[in-house]
PDB file of C-alpha atoms in Angstrom:
ATOM      1  CA  MET O   4      59.519 -29.720   9.075  1.00  0.00           C
ATOM      2  CA  GLU O   5      61.447 -29.432  12.324  1.00  0.00           C
ATOM      3  CA  LYS O   6      58.738 -28.489  14.799  1.00  0.00           C
ATOM      4  CA  PRO O   7      55.342 -29.892  13.710  1.00  0.00           C
ATOM      5  CA  ILE O   8      53.354 -28.688  16.738  1.00  0.00           C
ATOM      6  CA  ARG O   9      54.584 -25.115  16.390  1.00  0.00           C
ATOM      7  CA  GLU O  10      54.020 -25.176  12.634  1.00  0.00           C
ATOM      8  CA  ALA O  11      50.482 -26.472  13.114  1.00  0.00           C
ATOM      9  CA  PHE O  12      49.535 -23.747  15.569  1.00  0.00           C
ATOM     10  CA  THR O  13      51.237 -21.102  13.435  1.00  0.00           C
ATOM     11  CA  LEU O  14      49.144 -22.197  10.468  1.00  0.00           C
ATOM     12  CA  LEU O  15      46.016 -22.299  12.614  1.00  0.00           C
ATOM     13  CA  SER O  16      46.550 -18.760  13.908  1.00  0.00           C
ATOM     14  CA  SER O  17      47.428 -17.293  10.506  1.00  0.00           C
ATOM     15  CA  ARG O  18      44.755 -19.154   8.495  1.00  0.00           C
ATOM     16  CA  ILE O  19      42.026 -19.631  11.089  1.00  0.00           C
ATOM     17  CA  GLU O  20      39.332 -18.450   8.675  1.00  0.00           C
ATOM     18  CA  HIS O  21      40.290 -21.127   6.125  1.00  0.00           C
ATOM     19  CA  ILE O  22      40.425 -23.892   8.753  1.00  0.00           C
ATOM     20  CA  LEU O  23      37.033 -22.895  10.150  1.00  0.00           C
ATOM     21  CA  LEU O  24      35.539 -22.718   6.661  1.00  0.00           C
ATOM     22  CA  LEU O  25      36.698 -26.267   5.931  1.00  0.00           C
ATOM     23  CA  GLY O  26      35.299 -27.339   9.285  1.00  0.00           C
ATOM     24  CA  VAL O  27      31.912 -25.680   8.855  1.00  0.00           C
ATOM     25  CA  THR O  28      31.356 -26.852   5.268  1.00  0.00           C
ATOM     26  CA  ILE O  29      32.761 -30.399   5.494  1.00  0.00           C
ATOM     27  CA  LEU O  30      33.179 -31.425   9.129  1.00  0.00           C
ATOM     28  CA  VAL O  31      29.948 -30.100  10.643  1.00  0.00           C
ATOM     29  CA  PRO O  32      27.487 -31.752   8.206  1.00  0.00           C
ATOM     30  CA  PHE O  33      29.085 -35.167   8.739  1.00  0.00           C
ATOM     31  CA  LEU O  34      29.210 -34.681  12.510  1.00  0.00           C
ATOM     32  CA  ALA O  35      25.514 -33.797  12.536  1.00  0.00           C
ATOM     33  CA  MET O  36      24.666 -36.921  10.528  1.00  0.00           C
ATOM     34  CA  HIS O  37      26.879 -38.991  12.814  1.00  0.00           C
ATOM     35  CA  ALA O  38      25.093 -37.729  15.928  1.00  0.00           C
ATOM     36  CA  ILE O  39      21.664 -38.456  14.467  1.00  0.00           C
ATOM     37  CA  ILE O  40      22.658 -41.924  13.199  1.00  0.00           C
ATOM     38  CA  ALA O  41      24.412 -42.811  16.473  1.00  0.00           C
ATOM     39  CA  ASN O  42      21.387 -41.874  18.548  1.00  0.00           C
ATOM     40  CA  TYR O  43      19.045 -43.712  16.183  1.00  0.00           C
ATOM     41  CA  ILE O  44      21.200 -46.851  16.387  1.00  0.00           C
ATOM     42  CA  MET O  45      21.305 -46.586  20.163  1.00  0.00           C
ATOM     43  CA  ALA O  46      17.509 -46.304  20.253  1.00  0.00           C
ATOM     44  CA  ILE O  47      16.641 -49.230  17.962  1.00  0.00           C
ATOM     45  CA  THR O  48      19.460 -51.693  18.727  1.00  0.00           C
ATOM     46  CA  PRO O  49      18.517 -54.309  21.321  1.00  0.00           C
ATOM     47  CA  THR O  50      20.658 -54.720  24.421  1.00  0.00           C
ATOM     48  CA  PHE O  51      22.930 -57.730  24.857  1.00  0.00           C
ATOM     49  CA  PHE O  52      22.893 -59.111  28.405  1.00  0.00           C
ATOM     50  CA  GLY O  53      21.888 -55.703  29.640  1.00  0.00           C
ATOM     51  CA  THR O  54      24.616 -53.839  27.745  1.00  0.00           C
ATOM     52  CA  THR O  55      24.602 -51.644  24.632  1.00  0.00           C
ATOM     53  CA  ILE O  56      27.638 -53.399  23.162  1.00  0.00           C
ATOM     54  CA  ILE O  57      26.039 -53.950  19.743  1.00  0.00           C
ATOM     55  CA  ALA O  58      25.218 -50.264  19.363  1.00  0.00           C
ATOM     56  CA  ASP O  59      28.697 -49.407  20.656  1.00  0.00           C
ATOM     57  CA  ILE O  60      30.238 -51.530  17.888  1.00  0.00           C
ATOM     58  CA  TYR O  61      28.241 -49.633  15.251  1.00  0.00           C
ATOM     59  CA  ASN O  62      29.268 -46.313  16.776  1.00  0.00           C
ATOM     60  CA  SER O  63      32.918 -47.363  16.948  1.00  0.00           C
ATOM     61  CA  PHE O  64      32.817 -48.138  13.239  1.00  0.00           C
ATOM     62  CA  LEU O  65      31.272 -44.746  12.453  1.00  0.00           C
ATOM     63  CA  THR O  66      33.807 -42.908  14.618  1.00  0.00           C
ATOM     64  CA  ILE O  67      36.821 -44.605  12.996  1.00  0.00           C
ATOM     65  CA  PHE O  68      35.322 -44.053   9.552  1.00  0.00           C
ATOM     66  CA  LEU O  69      34.843 -40.323  10.133  1.00  0.00           C
ATOM     67  CA  LEU O  70      38.320 -40.001  11.617  1.00  0.00           C
ATOM     68  CA  LEU O  71      39.911 -41.487   8.488  1.00  0.00           C
ATOM     69  CA  PHE O  72      37.650 -39.794   5.953  1.00  0.00           C
ATOM     70  CA  LEU O  73      37.172 -36.244   7.208  1.00  0.00           C
ATOM     71  CA  GLN O  74      40.827 -35.482   7.786  1.00  0.00           C
ATOM     72  CA  ILE O  75      41.589 -35.480   4.031  1.00  0.00           C
ATOM     73  CA  PRO O  76      40.915 -31.781   3.239  1.00  0.00           C
ATOM     74  CA  PHE O  77      42.843 -30.651   6.343  1.00  0.00           C
ATOM     75  CA  ILE O  78      45.836 -32.826   5.403  1.00  0.00           C
ATOM     76  CA  ARG O  79      45.795 -31.429   1.881  1.00  0.00           C
ATOM     77  CA  TYR O  80      45.522 -27.859   3.131  1.00  0.00           C
ATOM     78  CA  MET O  81      48.407 -28.301   5.596  1.00  0.00           C
ATOM     79  CA  PHE O  82      50.605 -29.863   2.924  1.00  0.00           C
ATOM     80  CA  ASN O  83      49.776 -27.161   0.375  1.00  0.00           C
ATOM     81  CA  GLU O  84      50.704 -24.442   2.853  1.00  0.00           C
ATOM     82  CA  TYR O  85      53.932 -26.215   3.786  1.00  0.00           C
ATOM     83  CA  GLN O  86      54.853 -26.512   0.104  1.00  0.00           C
ATOM     84  CA  GLY O  87      54.001 -22.854  -0.482  1.00  0.00           C
ATOM     85  CA  ASN O  88      51.401 -23.698  -3.114  1.00  0.00           C
ATOM     86  CA  GLU O  89      48.939 -21.038  -4.178  1.00  0.00           C
ATOM     87  CA  GLY O  90      45.215 -21.571  -3.748  1.00  0.00           C
ATOM     88  CA  SER O  91      45.632 -23.983  -0.832  1.00  0.00           C
ATOM     89  CA  LEU O  92      42.010 -23.745   0.267  1.00  0.00           C
ATOM     90  CA  ARG O  93      40.555 -24.148  -3.220  1.00  0.00           C
ATOM     91  CA  ASN O  94      42.843 -27.091  -3.893  1.00  0.00           C
ATOM     92  CA  ALA O  95      41.868 -28.745  -0.579  1.00  0.00           C
ATOM     93  CA  TYR O  96      38.200 -28.628  -1.600  1.00  0.00           C
ATOM     94  CA  TYR O  97      38.960 -29.767  -5.138  1.00  0.00           C
ATOM     95  CA  TYR O  98      41.108 -32.681  -3.988  1.00  0.00           C
ATOM     96  CA  PHE O  99      38.534 -33.824  -1.444  1.00  0.00           C
ATOM     97  CA  PHE O 100      35.604 -33.778  -3.864  1.00  0.00           C
ATOM     98  CA  VAL O 101      37.518 -35.348  -6.776  1.00  0.00           C
ATOM     99  CA  ASN O 102      39.115 -38.116  -4.703  1.00  0.00           C
ATOM    100  CA  GLY O 103      36.510 -38.367  -1.973  1.00  0.00           C
ATOM    101  CA  PHE O 104      34.897 -41.593  -3.158  1.00  0.00           C
ATOM    102  CA  GLU O 105      38.202 -43.474  -3.189  1.00  0.00           C
ATOM    103  CA  PHE O 106      38.982 -42.303   0.359  1.00  0.00           C
ATOM    104  CA  PHE O 107      35.402 -43.108   1.362  1.00  0.00           C
ATOM    105  CA  VAL O 108      35.802 -46.733   0.245  1.00  0.00           C
ATOM    106  CA  PHE O 109      39.190 -47.003   1.939  1.00  0.00           C
ATOM    107  CA  ALA O 110      37.775 -45.569   5.181  1.00  0.00           C
ATOM    108  CA  VAL O 111      34.911 -48.090   5.109  1.00  0.00           C
ATOM    109  CA  VAL O 112      37.272 -51.046   4.567  1.00  0.00           C
ATOM    110  CA  ALA O 113      39.820 -49.856   7.132  1.00  0.00           C
ATOM    111  CA  SER O 114      37.086 -49.100   9.686  1.00  0.00           C
ATOM    112  CA  LEU O 115      35.588 -52.580   9.266  1.00  0.00           C
ATOM    113  CA  ILE O 116      38.996 -54.215   9.812  1.00  0.00           C
ATOM    114  CA  ALA O 117      39.833 -52.013  12.803  1.00  0.00           C
ATOM    115  CA  THR O 118      36.409 -52.435  14.402  1.00  0.00           C
ATOM    116  CA  LEU O 119      36.624 -56.214  13.987  1.00  0.00           C
ATOM    117  CA  GLY O 120      40.021 -56.116  15.679  1.00  0.00           C
ATOM    118  CA  LEU O 121      38.647 -54.033  18.542  1.00  0.00           C
ATOM    119  CA  VAL O 122      35.682 -56.356  19.040  1.00  0.00           C
ATOM    120  CA  LEU O 123      37.649 -59.601  18.975  1.00  0.00           C
ATOM    121  CA  PHE O 124      40.857 -58.708  20.773  1.00  0.00           C
ATOM    122  CA  PHE O 125      40.861 -54.901  21.392  1.00  0.00           C
ATOM    123  CA  ILE O 126      44.674 -54.475  21.477  1.00  0.00           C
ATOM    124  CA  PRO O 127      45.092 -55.768  17.876  1.00  0.00           C
ATOM    125  CA  GLY O 128      42.353 -53.324  16.910  1.00  0.00           C
ATOM    126  CA  LEU O 129      44.385 -50.423  18.296  1.00  0.00           C
ATOM    127  CA  ILE O 130      47.463 -51.693  16.466  1.00  0.00           C
ATOM    128  CA  ILE O 131      45.510 -51.922  13.189  1.00  0.00           C
ATOM    129  CA  ILE O 132      44.193 -48.367  13.551  1.00  0.00           C
ATOM    130  CA  THR O 133      47.703 -47.048  14.200  1.00  0.00           C
ATOM    131  CA  LEU O 134      49.216 -48.879  11.208  1.00  0.00           C
ATOM    132  CA  LEU O 135      46.450 -47.869   8.785  1.00  0.00           C
ATOM    133  CA  TYR O 136      46.247 -44.274   9.991  1.00  0.00           C
ATOM    134  CA  PRO O 137      49.176 -42.844   7.944  1.00  0.00           C
ATOM    135  CA  ILE O 138      47.944 -44.255   4.615  1.00  0.00           C
ATOM    136  CA  PRO O 139      45.517 -41.401   3.748  1.00  0.00           C
ATOM    137  CA  PHE O 140      48.224 -38.890   4.730  1.00  0.00           C
ATOM    138  CA  ILE O 141      50.758 -40.441   2.356  1.00  0.00           C
ATOM    139  CA  ALA O 142      48.212 -40.684  -0.469  1.00  0.00           C
ATOM    140  CA  THR O 143      47.168 -37.044  -0.023  1.00  0.00           C
ATOM    141  CA  MET O 144      50.713 -35.677   0.217  1.00  0.00           C
ATOM    142  CA  GLU O 145      52.064 -37.702  -2.704  1.00  0.00           C
ATOM    143  CA  ASN O 146      48.938 -37.236  -4.826  1.00  0.00           C
ATOM    144  CA  LYS O 147      48.668 -40.993  -5.342  1.00  0.00           C
ATOM    145  CA  SER O 148      45.852 -43.504  -5.151  1.00  0.00           C
ATOM    146  CA  VAL O 149      45.167 -44.464  -1.565  1.00  0.00           C
ATOM    147  CA  TRP O 150      45.486 -48.132  -2.535  1.00  0.00           C
ATOM    148  CA  LYS O 151      48.929 -47.531  -4.048  1.00  0.00           C
ATOM    149  CA  SER O 152      49.933 -45.776  -0.824  1.00  0.00           C
ATOM    150  CA  VAL O 153      49.227 -48.768   1.419  1.00  0.00           C
ATOM    151  CA  LYS O 154      52.781 -50.111   1.302  1.00  0.00           C
ATOM    152  CA  SER O 155      54.518 -46.809   2.056  1.00  0.00           C
ATOM    153  CA  GLY O 156      51.860 -45.873   4.626  1.00  0.00           C
ATOM    154  CA  LEU O 157      52.283 -49.149   6.484  1.00  0.00           C
ATOM    155  CA  ARG O 158      56.052 -48.770   6.362  1.00  0.00           C
ATOM    156  CA  LEU O 159      55.853 -45.331   7.946  1.00  0.00           C
ATOM    157  CA  GLY O 160      53.336 -46.628  10.481  1.00  0.00           C
ATOM    158  CA  ARG O 161      55.668 -49.470  11.485  1.00  0.00           C
ATOM    159  CA  LYS O 162      58.734 -47.237  11.669  1.00  0.00           C
ATOM    160  CA  HIS O 163      57.071 -44.640  13.911  1.00  0.00           C
ATOM    161  CA  PHE O 164      54.486 -46.907  15.502  1.00  0.00           C
ATOM    162  CA  PHE O 165      54.878 -45.899  19.137  1.00  0.00           C
ATOM    163  CA  LYS O 166      55.117 -42.169  18.394  1.00  0.00           C
ATOM    164  CA  LEU O 167      52.031 -42.339  16.195  1.00  0.00           C
ATOM    165  CA  PHE O 168      50.168 -44.504  18.707  1.00  0.00           C
ATOM    166  CA  ILE O 169      50.875 -42.026  21.511  1.00  0.00           C
ATOM    167  CA  LEU O 170      49.887 -39.037  19.371  1.00  0.00           C
ATOM    168  CA  VAL O 171      46.591 -40.479  18.135  1.00  0.00           C
ATOM    169  CA  PHE O 172      45.389 -41.935  21.411  1.00  0.00           C
ATOM    170  CA  LEU O 173      46.716 -39.151  23.632  1.00  0.00           C
ATOM    171  CA  PHE O 174      44.745 -36.625  21.616  1.00  0.00           C
ATOM    172  CA  GLY O 175      41.786 -39.009  21.676  1.00  0.00           C
ATOM    173  CA  LEU O 176      41.908 -39.257  25.461  1.00  0.00           C
ATOM    174  CA  ILE O 177      42.209 -35.484  25.844  1.00  0.00           C
ATOM    175  CA  GLU O 178      39.189 -34.971  23.595  1.00  0.00           C
ATOM    176  CA  LEU O 179      37.249 -37.660  25.474  1.00  0.00           C
ATOM    177  CA  PHE O 180      38.049 -36.003  28.803  1.00  0.00           C
ATOM    178  CA  ILE O 181      36.965 -32.570  27.554  1.00  0.00           C
ATOM    179  CA  SER O 182      33.884 -34.018  25.864  1.00  0.00           C
ATOM    180  CA  SER O 183      32.824 -35.830  29.052  1.00  0.00           C
ATOM    181  CA  GLY O 184      33.247 -32.626  31.039  1.00  0.00           C
ATOM    182  CA  ILE O 185      31.103 -30.702  28.568  1.00  0.00           C
ATOM    183  CA  THR O 186      28.438 -33.425  28.663  1.00  0.00           C
ATOM    184  CA  LEU O 187      28.241 -33.305  32.456  1.00  0.00           C
ATOM    185  CA  LEU O 188      28.164 -29.518  32.445  1.00  0.00           C
ATOM    186  CA  ILE O 189      25.336 -29.345  29.897  1.00  0.00           C
ATOM    187  CA  TYR O 190      23.343 -32.079  31.646  1.00  0.00           C
ATOM    188  CA  SER O 191      23.507 -30.002  34.812  1.00  0.00           C
ATOM    189  CA  LEU O 192      21.857 -27.159  32.912  1.00  0.00           C
ATOM    190  CA  THR O 193      19.550 -28.876  30.420  1.00  0.00           C
ATOM    191  CA  THR O 194      18.678 -32.293  28.998  1.00  0.00           C
ATOM    192  CA  SER O 195      18.231 -30.863  25.506  1.00  0.00           C
ATOM    193  CA  PHE O 196      19.678 -33.099  22.781  1.00  0.00           C
ATOM    194  CA  ALA O 197      20.185 -30.036  20.580  1.00  0.00           C
ATOM    195  CA  ALA O 198      22.341 -28.397  23.245  1.00  0.00           C
ATOM    196  CA  GLN O 199      24.474 -31.536  23.557  1.00  0.00           C
ATOM    197  CA  LEU O 200      24.788 -31.818  19.776  1.00  0.00           C
ATOM    198  CA  LEU O 201      25.815 -28.182  19.279  1.00  0.00           C
ATOM    199  CA  ALA O 202      28.348 -28.295  22.103  1.00  0.00           C
ATOM    200  CA  HIS O 203      30.052 -31.437  20.817  1.00  0.00           C
ATOM    201  CA  MET O 204      30.026 -30.198  17.232  1.00  0.00           C
ATOM    202  CA  PHE O 205      31.682 -26.969  18.373  1.00  0.00           C
ATOM    203  CA  LEU O 206      34.315 -28.965  20.297  1.00  0.00           C
ATOM    204  CA  ASN O 207      35.102 -31.120  17.260  1.00  0.00           C
ATOM    205  CA  LEU O 208      35.130 -28.079  14.994  1.00  0.00           C
ATOM    206  CA  LEU O 209      38.052 -26.782  17.062  1.00  0.00           C
ATOM    207  CA  PHE O 210      39.765 -29.966  18.171  1.00  0.00           C
ATOM    208  CA  PHE O 211      39.647 -32.174  15.059  1.00  0.00           C
ATOM    209  CA  PRO O 212      41.506 -29.732  12.753  1.00  0.00           C
ATOM    210  CA  ILE O 213      44.173 -29.098  15.407  1.00  0.00           C
ATOM    211  CA  ILE O 214      44.830 -32.828  15.834  1.00  0.00           C
ATOM    212  CA  THR O 215      44.934 -33.404  12.067  1.00  0.00           C
ATOM    213  CA  LEU O 216      47.283 -30.474  11.434  1.00  0.00           C
ATOM    214  CA  ILE O 217      49.690 -31.589  14.171  1.00  0.00           C
ATOM    215  CA  ILE O 218      49.800 -35.205  12.979  1.00  0.00           C
ATOM    216  CA  SER O 219      50.128 -33.985   9.377  1.00  0.00           C
ATOM    217  CA  GLY O 220      53.193 -32.023  10.475  1.00  0.00           C
ATOM    218  CA  TYR O 221      54.751 -35.086  12.077  1.00  0.00           C
ATOM    219  CA  ILE O 222      54.066 -37.266   9.044  1.00  0.00           C
ATOM    220  CA  ILE O 223      55.592 -34.623   6.760  1.00  0.00           C
ATOM    221  CA  LYS O 224      58.668 -34.693   8.995  1.00  0.00           C
ATOM    222  CA  TRP O 225      58.900 -38.500   9.126  1.00  0.00           C
ATOM    223  CA  ARG O 226      58.283 -38.775   5.385  1.00  0.00           C
ATOM    224  CA  GLU O 227      61.148 -36.367   4.684  1.00  0.00           C
ATOM    225  CA  GLU O 228      63.437 -38.334   7.006  1.00  0.00           C
ATOM    226  CA  ILE O 229      62.656 -41.579   5.146  1.00  0.00           C
ATOM    227  CA  TYR O 230      63.338 -39.978   1.772  1.00  0.00           C
ATOM    228  CA  THR O 231      66.603 -38.493   3.060  1.00  0.00           C
ATOM    229  CA  ILE O 232      67.769 -41.900   4.283  1.00  0.00           C
ATOM    230  CA  GLU O 233      66.745 -43.575   1.007  1.00  0.00           C
ATOM    231  CA  LYS O 234      68.557 -40.903  -1.026  1.00  0.00           C
ATOM    232  CA  ARG O 235      71.713 -41.318   1.068  1.00  0.00           C
ATOM    233  CA  GLU O 236      71.607 -45.106   0.683  1.00  0.00           C
ATOM    234  CA  THR O 237      71.132 -44.760  -3.084  1.00  0.00           C
ATOM    235  CA  GLU O 238      74.091 -42.374  -3.372  1.00  0.00           C
ATOM    236  CA  GLU O 239      76.269 -44.670  -1.257  1.00  0.00           C
ATOM    237  CA  GLY O 240      75.262 -47.574  -3.498  1.00  0.00           C
ATOM    238  CA  TRP O 241      76.582 -45.716  -6.540  1.00  0.00           C
ATOM    239  CA  THR O 242      79.931 -44.995  -4.901  1.00  0.00           C
TER     240      THR O 242
END
């Protein structure tokens, strides 16, 4: 894949109904639960020296967890389309529901480690997120257990660390900026929690798939480059 961003937007424009269907049926229910749980935690968690840091830690864990877990069907769909496989949408659903528990456990473990890193040192937490991030992509594309994909995922994460770091956190900052603007706009019109929830769910319904498709494209590209190098080295070893 030579141009991941162009390929991602081409797929989005040609298969927008499939992307939205995945978003509405998988992304939206989890986002709704996340919003309710996050607000409940914020309401019941005591403050710490006048701050909401304890609730923020819980919410950070939930956000990282959802980021790692909910991208699976979009990764699978992107990879299926790139490979030219038939029934890409059906296979994305099937793969997610069959392998969902394994990815769920991985997302919980990875989110705990990353959140601990963020709480204790912050910068190591960002490094951990970046290194762990490619693992579900590799597992989904290679149709392997996520635990057996840790080594190759970490290797790809180390090799393209700065590119991946910039991609993930640049998109995160853009979404945060847009989300903050929407929050301020809605608060100027109404204080309704439902209005805030619907607006942010709509934003994520559009933004999350785009981010996942773009990063999927880059990981497909980097993965192919690694395999090309390994194949060349193997051939040179035989000569």
